[in-house]
Amino acid sequence: MDLFPHLYGQARLKKEMARLLAEQCVPHTMIFYGDEGLGKTTAAFDLAGALTGKEVFGALALASADPQRARDLVLTAGDERVWYIRPLGAELRIDQFRLFLEAMASFDGAPRVCIIDEAQTMMPAAANVMLKTLEEPPAGVYFILITHDLDVLLPTIVSRGERFPFFPLSRADYEALLAARTKAFPLKTAEEIDEAFFLSGGNPGLTREMFGEEGAPQPETAMALWELLTVSAAPFSEGTAGAVQDRKEFRRLIRWMLLIGRDLLVLAEAPGADLVRCRQMAAREARIAPEWTDGRAEAALRVLSVADEACRRYISVKNIWDMILIALVRIRKGQTYGIGSRDPV
């Protein structure tokens, strides 16, 4: 039986969980961690179904996507054998946990699973309510904590659970996912798939944001910003005026800037080489590539990689954008120790 019928990739997790189930030693507190978009919540829904013997994936997926259920303290499925707690607004609230703990007092010993999504948003007061229960869960009760930022999760919470990492998909798993779910991932040509794999780093969720129904590609905006940073006499005022405020949109923009920056690096080293990935921008890239030679493109890519990481860690979008503008203008002018260095700013 496939324990994770809705999860692509993550072979290591699947193998380990199959072993734990076969040996009947599944930890009662588990922490699924890794970047957003890698399938942690999907895996939790699938595992909850396997542990309880209930079909819960569809019900939980539909309920969590229903805007009319957005204010429900908890979501349940499988005759309340599976409980799903996710942030209401910016954080997990203490009354959500109290509701579960009150219900837990009447559990009859049958397997039950409590899934806590975005556990890094659990404030100390809520964490303190859960600590004892996570350390010594009642018989038959399993907790799955999900986080995309393990470093932010309280150490006292981390110490209570066994950690299971999630990784970006391999190229083979990535292509298999795209082939199986063409509606969610409408990428047709080998060039589009190659571009998407590079931009997302093998992350299905990020791919859907950038290329699926939830989002649209931004190569034109990213190219225009590279041109502005290359030739504008007033890059700070012009660049700030066009700054993106939405975090998801901003991260997509950074990813496109990374793709174009990679092309500039290639063109700077081998002008005219047919190795660019953002092919629709190839001619415009070739025009500005001479300004990014002598290590400038490489240093700019390091800055953008740091910016992508900062965005993932919820640092202010405005502060990240200011850093990008300042650093890339200095790099282009050769006024930074990033050229020929591992530390660009």
Coordinates of N, CA and C in Angstrom, one line a residue, residues 25-110:
C25 N 6.5 1.5 15.4 CA 7.2 2.4 16.3 C 7.2 3.9 15.7
V26 N 6.1 4.2 15.2 CA 6.0 5.6 14.7 C 6.0 6.6 15.9
P27 N 6.9 7.6 15.9 CA 6.9 8.5 17.0 C 5.6 9.2 17.2
H28 N 5.3 9.5 18.5 CA 4.0 10.1 18.7 C 4.0 11.6 18.5
T29 N 5.3 12.2 18.4 CA 5.4 13.6 18.1 C 6.4 13.7 16.9
M30 N 6.0 14.2 15.8 CA 6.9 14.3 14.6 C 6.9 15.7 14.1
I31 N 8.0 16.1 13.6 CA 8.2 17.5 13.0 C 8.6 17.3 11.6
F32 N 7.7 17.8 10.7 CA 8.0 17.8 9.2 C 8.6 19.2 8.9
Y33 N 9.8 19.3 8.4 CA 10.3 20.6 8.1 C 11.0 20.7 6.8
G34 N 11.1 21.9 6.2 CA 11.7 22.1 4.9 C 11.0 23.3 4.3
D35 N 11.5 23.7 3.1 CA 10.9 24.9 2.5 C 9.4 24.8 2.2
E36 N 8.7 25.9 2.1 CA 7.3 25.9 1.7 C 7.2 25.3 0.3
G37 N 6.2 24.6 0.1 CA 5.9 24.1 -1.2 C 6.4 22.7 -1.5
L38 N 7.0 22.0 -0.5 CA 7.6 20.7 -0.8 C 6.7 19.5 -0.4
G39 N 5.5 19.8 0.1 CA 4.5 18.7 0.3 C 4.4 18.3 1.7
K40 N 4.8 19.1 2.7 CA 4.8 18.7 4.1 C 3.3 18.5 4.6
T41 N 2.5 19.4 4.2 CA 1.1 19.3 4.6 C 0.4 18.1 3.9
T42 N 0.7 17.9 2.6 CA 0.2 16.8 1.9 C 0.6 15.5 2.6
A43 N 1.9 15.4 2.9 CA 2.4 14.2 3.6 C 1.7 14.0 4.9
A44 N 1.4 15.0 5.7 CA 0.8 14.9 7.0 C -0.6 14.4 6.8
F45 N -1.4 14.9 5.8 CA -2.7 14.4 5.6 C -2.7 12.9 5.2
D46 N -1.8 12.5 4.3 CA -1.7 11.1 3.9 C -1.3 10.2 5.1
L47 N -0.3 10.6 5.9 CA 0.1 9.8 7.0 C -1.0 9.7 8.1
A48 N -1.8 10.8 8.3 CA -2.9 10.8 9.2 C -3.9 9.7 8.8
G49 N -4.2 9.7 7.5 CA -5.1 8.6 7.0 C -4.6 7.2 7.2
A50 N -3.3 7.0 7.0 CA -2.7 5.7 7.2 C -2.7 5.3 8.7
L51 N -2.5 6.3 9.6 CA -2.5 6.0 11.0 C -3.8 5.7 11.6
T52 N -4.9 6.4 11.1 CA -6.2 6.2 11.6 C -7.1 5.2 10.8
G53 N -6.6 4.9 9.6 CA -7.4 4.0 8.8 C -8.6 4.7 8.2
K54 N -8.6 6.0 8.1 CA -9.7 6.8 7.6 C -9.3 7.5 6.3
E55 N -10.2 7.7 5.4 CA -10.0 8.5 4.2 C -10.2 10.0 4.6
V56 N -9.1 10.7 4.8 CA -9.2 12.1 5.3 C -8.6 13.1 4.3
F57 N -7.8 12.7 3.3 CA -7.0 13.7 2.5 C -8.0 14.6 1.8
G58 N -9.0 14.1 1.1 CA -9.9 15.0 0.3 C -10.6 15.9 1.2
A59 N -11.2 15.4 2.3 CA -11.9 16.3 3.2 C -11.1 17.4 3.8
L60 N -9.9 17.1 4.2 CA -9.0 18.1 4.8 C -8.6 19.1 3.7
A61 N -8.2 18.6 2.5 CA -7.8 19.5 1.5 C -8.9 20.5 1.1
L62 N -10.1 20.0 1.0 CA -11.2 20.8 0.6 C -11.5 21.8 1.7
A63 N -11.6 21.4 2.9 CA -11.9 22.3 4.1 C -10.9 23.4 4.2
S64 N -9.6 23.0 4.1 CA -8.5 24.0 4.3 C -8.5 25.1 3.2
A65 N -9.1 24.7 2.0 CA -9.1 25.6 0.9 C -10.4 26.4 0.8
D66 N -11.4 26.1 1.7 CA -12.7 26.7 1.6 C -12.6 28.1 2.4
P67 N -12.8 29.2 1.7 CA -12.8 30.5 2.4 C -13.8 30.6 3.5
Q68 N -14.9 29.9 3.4 CA -16.0 30.0 4.4 C -15.5 29.3 5.7
R69 N -14.5 28.4 5.6 CA -14.0 27.7 6.8 C -12.7 28.4 7.4
A70 N -12.4 29.6 6.8 CA -11.1 30.2 7.2 C -11.1 30.6 8.7
R71 N -12.2 30.8 9.3 CA -12.2 31.3 10.7 C -12.5 30.2 11.7
D72 N -12.7 29.0 11.2 CA -12.9 27.8 12.1 C -11.6 27.6 12.9
L73 N -11.8 27.4 14.2 CA -10.6 27.2 15.1 C -9.8 26.0 14.7
V74 N -10.5 24.9 14.4 CA -9.9 23.7 13.9 C -10.7 23.1 12.8
L75 N -10.1 22.2 12.0 CA -10.8 21.4 11.0 C -10.6 19.9 11.4
T76 N -11.6 19.1 11.2 CA -11.6 17.7 11.5 C -12.0 16.9 10.4
A77 N -11.6 15.6 10.4 CA -12.0 14.7 9.3 C -12.0 13.3 9.9
G78 N -12.6 12.3 9.2 CA -12.6 11.0 9.6 C -13.2 10.7 11.0
D79 N -14.5 11.3 11.1 CA -15.2 11.1 12.4 C -14.4 11.7 13.6
E80 N -13.8 12.9 13.3 CA -13.0 13.6 14.3 C -11.8 12.8 14.8
R81 N -11.3 11.9 13.9 CA -10.1 11.1 14.3 C -8.8 11.9 13.9
V82 N -9.0 12.9 13.0 CA -7.9 13.7 12.5 C -8.3 15.2 12.8
W83 N -7.4 15.9 13.5 CA -7.6 17.3 13.7 C -6.5 18.1 13.0
Y84 N -6.9 19.2 12.4 CA -6.0 20.0 11.6 C -6.1 21.4 12.2
I85 N -4.9 21.9 12.8 CA -4.9 23.2 13.3 C -3.9 24.1 12.5
R86 N -4.3 25.2 12.0 CA -3.5 26.1 11.2 C -3.6 27.5 11.6
P87 N -2.7 28.4 11.3 CA -2.8 29.7 11.8 C -4.1 30.4 11.4
L88 N -4.6 31.2 12.3 CA -5.7 32.1 12.0 C -5.1 33.5 12.0
G89 N -4.9 34.0 10.8 CA -4.2 35.3 10.6 C -2.7 35.0 10.7
A90 N -2.0 35.7 11.5 CA -0.5 35.6 11.5 C 0.0 34.5 12.4
E91 N -0.8 33.9 13.3 CA -0.2 33.0 14.3 C -1.3 31.9 14.7
L92 N -0.7 30.9 15.3 CA -1.6 29.9 16.0 C -2.0 30.5 17.3
R93 N -3.3 30.2 17.6 CA -3.9 30.8 18.8 C -4.0 29.8 19.9
I94 N -3.9 30.3 21.2 CA -4.0 29.4 22.3 C -5.4 28.7 22.4
D95 N -6.5 29.4 22.0 CA -7.8 28.8 22.1 C -8.0 27.6 21.1
Q96 N -7.2 27.6 20.0 CA -7.2 26.4 19.1 C -6.7 25.2 19.8
F97 N -5.6 25.3 20.6 CA -5.1 24.2 21.3 C -5.9 23.7 22.5
R98 N -6.5 24.7 23.1 CA -7.4 24.4 24.3 C -8.6 23.6 23.8
L99 N -9.1 23.9 22.6 CA -10.3 23.2 22.1 C -9.9 21.7 21.8
F100 N -8.7 21.5 21.3 CA -8.2 20.1 21.0 C -8.0 19.4 22.3
L101 N -7.3 20.0 23.3 CA -7.0 19.4 24.6 C -8.3 19.0 25.3
E102 N -9.3 19.8 25.3 CA -10.6 19.5 25.9 C -11.2 18.3 25.3
A103 N -11.1 18.2 24.0 CA -11.7 17.0 23.3 C -10.9 15.8 23.6
M104 N -9.5 16.0 23.7 CA -8.6 14.8 23.9 C -9.0 14.1 25.2
A105 N -9.5 14.8 26.2 CA -9.9 14.2 27.5 C -10.9 13.1 27.3
S106 N -11.6 13.1 26.2 CA -12.7 12.0 26.1 C -12.3 11.0 25.0
F107 N -11.1 11.1 24.5 CA -10.6 10.1 23.5 C -10.7 8.7 24.0
D108 N -11.0 7.7 23.2 CA -11.3 6.4 23.6 C -10.1 5.4 23.4
G109 N -9.0 5.9 23.0 CA -7.8 5.1 22.7 C -7.6 4.7 21.2
A110 N -8.6 4.9 20.4 CA -8.5 4.7 19.0 C -7.4 5.7 18.4

